[in-house]
Amino acid sequence: TKVDHSAHSVANDIAWYHRDISRVYAEDLLARAGRDGSYLVRDSESVPGAYTTQGVQVNCFRTLEDLVLGYQQPHKGLVTPLLYPKCDAFCQLLQLMKTRHSQRSEPDVISVFVGTWNMGGSPPPRSLQSWVTCCGLGHTPDDSTALLPHDIYALGTQENPQGEREWTDHIKATLRSYTHIDFKQVAVQSLWNIRLAVFVKPEHESRISHVNTANVKTGLGNTLGNKGAVGVSFHFNGTSFGFVNCHLTSGSDKVLRRNQNFVDILRLLSLGDKQLFAFDISLRFTHLFWCGDLNYRLDLDVQDILKHVSKREFEELMCADQLTQERHKRKAFLYFKEEKIAFPPTYRYERGSRDCYLWQKYKTSGVRVNVPSWCDRILFKSYPETHITCTAYGCTDDIFTSDHSPVFATYQVGVTSQSTSKTGAVMVRAWIILEGIEAIVKTASKAKFFIEFHSLCLEETRRSSENDSQSCDVPGFLKLAWSFKQLPKLLPIMSEMDHLQDQHMLLSVKSCDGFESYGECCVALRSVTGASDQFETFLSHRGEEMGSIRGRVRVHVPKDKQATREKIYGGSHETGLLLTSALLALSLPTKPSSPSSVTFFDSCEFHIASSIWFLNDPWLGFTLAGIYRLLPLLAPD
């Protein structure tokens, strides 16, 4: 789309700034015609008034003044300010530099791509690059980072007509076409046409272990595989990862059935460490990513939905989203997180374009209404006190072969080194003392209970004696207590504080009668090795909240084992101040030509920063880079 400058007045020749964009950049944005999905533009020769995209009426920005007005009224959602994507890109590049120049042989943080797509039974297009590079609508990466390869790719599909080999070859070819890297396949798992394929960079192949795959059927009384889930799990050094791809029951009125599908998958998917099968899969992994065609719909009239989409009023629509409602009621995906949705509903489009939703489906039984909905979702759940940040969440706008749009999400994820027990005699070792635990459990039982303690850092699973105190102050709930004498002394395999702070304990409250679990939880040792020695958290069982638990823990570490190091994704107060200053400076507008013509890696500030990086003072480098950006603004014309 070209820009008609004849409509601009003389006054418009004066440079103006709004947040982090200049007039030159605004003109470039107009020329790119809504490439990032946050705005739509037309030149003055285009058809007057609104035109149709995504099946609804939208606003046209035909002149520079219109675009400026859009930026000055961000609350209307017409144009998304660009400051935050640029900061995200800066942080991601900074993270990449810190990792590359770290003297550690093992990474502290990796990048994970998760994608889901209901292919609708049709073959995919030749290139899937827009999907795996997160190009499209929503929270998308900056141009300077979009083509950076991720460490792990997990792609889930539903109604996939291709065989496993054909599909995985297609993905690897797409990744190779722009990264020039031959990614290694970790695993592929299928259930009928539901498929999950996971790939890693070749450099990480030796870091992958304990690979596991599983599937579970949820169609027609849990006997048919047309609906269900597939999973892949593995360890990346000392961090466990789980990926689940599912296709749940369809239909606007099948909310309860979808909730039950979720619970069945939690309970029956035999994924991960067999010693942890007493826990559902939401507690077996340091990081669990759950994607798929979840099929939750919008409980709203189709015309109201289209009106909200035309105004980009996605928050208002989320109030009618069935999955959001069920999560708020704690009926599904308990304790899972999802990045904010800033893209249009991904279902049900007319195949061949993304111009309109095809919400009427004609069947022999009559007309079925499928209102536009966010059926395709990506959620995640991580252990407490771990590092995970969502860096992108959106959908493509250029893959038309299905009535669903592919959805993508990327994450920066903290990982730990492989645990290895030290050889030789250990004179003094660490130990963990449990000084007392109290729990409130949802049950009418009067039985006695004990607690099981599981952790990769322990030599073996330990259990307590039966509780020495219990009462029923509230009908339907039992208050339990274990004193110091009833609780075991726990002996970690390794005694280094730096190692122990990254570890977690899984607790299960079980009946002494039938050894049935009445609630499980995860406790981060980091939370009880600092200033506090107390923990308090919720108990859950099979996706349902079952009560709460709290206690006092004392972790003893020998003096010669207490040293810790700062993680690459961590940061001291001074570091934070320097980084904030650099970000503020780098986000300011500059007077030179459009920044779109120069990438971050090619810019002068990057060369300044990287030069000082090799002088072992990276933070000074980024601060000077920020000052470099300030100089043109301070200098007189």
PDB file of N, CA and C in Angstrom, residues 90-91 94 98 566 568-584 619 622-623:
ATOM      1  N   PHE A  90      14.553  -5.813  23.116  1.00  0.00           N
ATOM      2  CA  PHE A  90      15.819  -5.459  23.755  1.00  0.00           C
ATOM      3  C   PHE A  90      16.176  -6.469  24.844  1.00  0.00           C
ATOM      4  N   CYS A  91      15.204  -6.800  25.695  1.00  0.00           N
ATOM      5  CA  CYS A  91      15.465  -7.746  26.780  1.00  0.00           C
ATOM      6  C   CYS A  91      15.853  -9.119  26.236  1.00  0.00           C
ATOM      7  N   LEU A  94      19.356  -8.893  24.911  1.00  0.00           N
ATOM      8  CA  LEU A  94      20.255  -8.810  26.057  1.00  0.00           C
ATOM      9  C   LEU A  94      20.452 -10.186  26.673  1.00  0.00           C
ATOM     10  N   LYS A  98      23.966 -12.289  27.028  1.00  0.00           N
ATOM     11  CA  LYS A  98      24.452 -12.776  28.328  1.00  0.00           C
ATOM     12  C   LYS A  98      24.714 -14.275  28.276  1.00  0.00           C
ATOM     13  N   GLU A 566      24.748 -15.731  40.874  1.00  0.00           N
ATOM     14  CA  GLU A 566      23.593 -15.068  40.269  1.00  0.00           C
ATOM     15  C   GLU A 566      23.287 -15.695  38.924  1.00  0.00           C
ATOM     16  N   ILE A 568      21.783 -16.013  35.104  1.00  0.00           N
ATOM     17  CA  ILE A 568      21.790 -15.080  33.973  1.00  0.00           C
ATOM     18  C   ILE A 568      20.472 -14.313  33.900  1.00  0.00           C
ATOM     19  N   TYR A 569      19.375 -14.959  34.288  1.00  0.00           N
ATOM     20  CA  TYR A 569      18.081 -14.257  34.227  1.00  0.00           C
ATOM     21  C   TYR A 569      17.802 -13.501  35.509  1.00  0.00           C
ATOM     22  N   GLY A 570      18.693 -13.561  36.478  1.00  0.00           N
ATOM     23  CA  GLY A 570      18.526 -12.804  37.718  1.00  0.00           C
ATOM     24  C   GLY A 570      19.105 -11.422  37.539  1.00  0.00           C
ATOM     25  N   GLY A 571      19.267 -10.698  38.670  1.00  0.00           N
ATOM     26  CA  GLY A 571      19.851  -9.361  38.582  1.00  0.00           C
ATOM     27  C   GLY A 571      19.843  -8.660  39.913  1.00  0.00           C
ATOM     28  N   SER A 572      20.947  -8.006  40.223  1.00  0.00           N
ATOM     29  CA  SER A 572      21.035  -7.240  41.455  1.00  0.00           C
ATOM     30  C   SER A 572      20.319  -5.916  41.290  1.00  0.00           C
ATOM     31  N   HIS A 573      20.226  -5.157  42.381  1.00  0.00           N
ATOM     32  CA  HIS A 573      19.557  -3.855  42.337  1.00  0.00           C
ATOM     33  C   HIS A 573      20.300  -2.912  41.402  1.00  0.00           C
ATOM     34  N   GLU A 574      21.657  -2.897  41.498  1.00  0.00           N
ATOM     35  CA  GLU A 574      22.448  -2.019  40.649  1.00  0.00           C
ATOM     36  C   GLU A 574      22.275  -2.391  39.183  1.00  0.00           C
ATOM     37  N   THR A 575      22.274  -3.698  38.906  1.00  0.00           N
ATOM     38  CA  THR A 575      22.062  -4.165  37.541  1.00  0.00           C
ATOM     39  C   THR A 575      20.723  -3.696  37.014  1.00  0.00           C
ATOM     40  N   GLY A 576      19.700  -3.785  37.854  1.00  0.00           N
ATOM     41  CA  GLY A 576      18.367  -3.360  37.442  1.00  0.00           C
ATOM     42  C   GLY A 576      18.313  -1.886  37.080  1.00  0.00           C
ATOM     43  N   LEU A 577      19.015  -1.040  37.860  1.00  0.00           N
ATOM     44  CA  LEU A 577      19.029   0.384  37.580  1.00  0.00           C
ATOM     45  C   LEU A 577      19.694   0.674  36.242  1.00  0.00           C
ATOM     46  N   LEU A 578      20.833   0.012  35.998  1.00  0.00           N
ATOM     47  CA  LEU A 578      21.525   0.212  34.732  1.00  0.00           C
ATOM     48  C   LEU A 578      20.678  -0.243  33.558  1.00  0.00           C
ATOM     49  N   LEU A 579      20.038  -1.407  33.709  1.00  0.00           N
ATOM     50  CA  LEU A 579      19.210  -1.939  32.634  1.00  0.00           C
ATOM     51  C   LEU A 579      18.030  -1.030  32.359  1.00  0.00           C
ATOM     52  N   THR A 580      17.396  -0.518  33.435  1.00  0.00           N
ATOM     53  CA  THR A 580      16.262   0.394  33.271  1.00  0.00           C
ATOM     54  C   THR A 580      16.685   1.647  32.537  1.00  0.00           C
ATOM     55  N   SER A 581      17.853   2.213  32.911  1.00  0.00           N
ATOM     56  CA  SER A 581      18.345   3.417  32.256  1.00  0.00           C
ATOM     57  C   SER A 581      18.600   3.167  30.772  1.00  0.00           C
ATOM     58  N   ALA A 582      19.215   2.018  30.489  1.00  0.00           N
ATOM     59  CA  ALA A 582      19.494   1.692  29.093  1.00  0.00           C
ATOM     60  C   ALA A 582      18.220   1.520  28.293  1.00  0.00           C
ATOM     61  N   LEU A 583      17.230   0.846  28.888  1.00  0.00           N
ATOM     62  CA  LEU A 583      15.963   0.625  28.185  1.00  0.00           C
ATOM     63  C   LEU A 583      15.259   1.944  27.897  1.00  0.00           C
ATOM     64  N   LEU A 584      15.242   2.842  28.886  1.00  0.00           N
ATOM     65  CA  LEU A 584      14.589   4.127  28.692  1.00  0.00           C
ATOM     66  C   LEU A 584      15.265   4.910  27.581  1.00  0.00           C
ATOM     67  N   TRP A 619      27.304  -4.062  31.357  1.00  0.00           N
ATOM     68  CA  TRP A 619      26.287  -3.077  31.774  1.00  0.00           C
ATOM     69  C   TRP A 619      26.706  -1.669  31.404  1.00  0.00           C
ATOM     70  N   PHE A 622      25.873  -1.212  27.715  1.00  0.00           N
ATOM     71  CA  PHE A 622      24.486  -0.888  27.379  1.00  0.00           C
ATOM     72  C   PHE A 622      24.107   0.519  27.849  1.00  0.00           C
ATOM     73  N   THR A 623      24.710   0.986  28.947  1.00  0.00           N
ATOM     74  CA  THR A 623      24.443   2.345  29.395  1.00  0.00           C
ATOM     75  C   THR A 623      24.982   3.346  28.387  1.00  0.00           C
TER      76      THR A 623
END
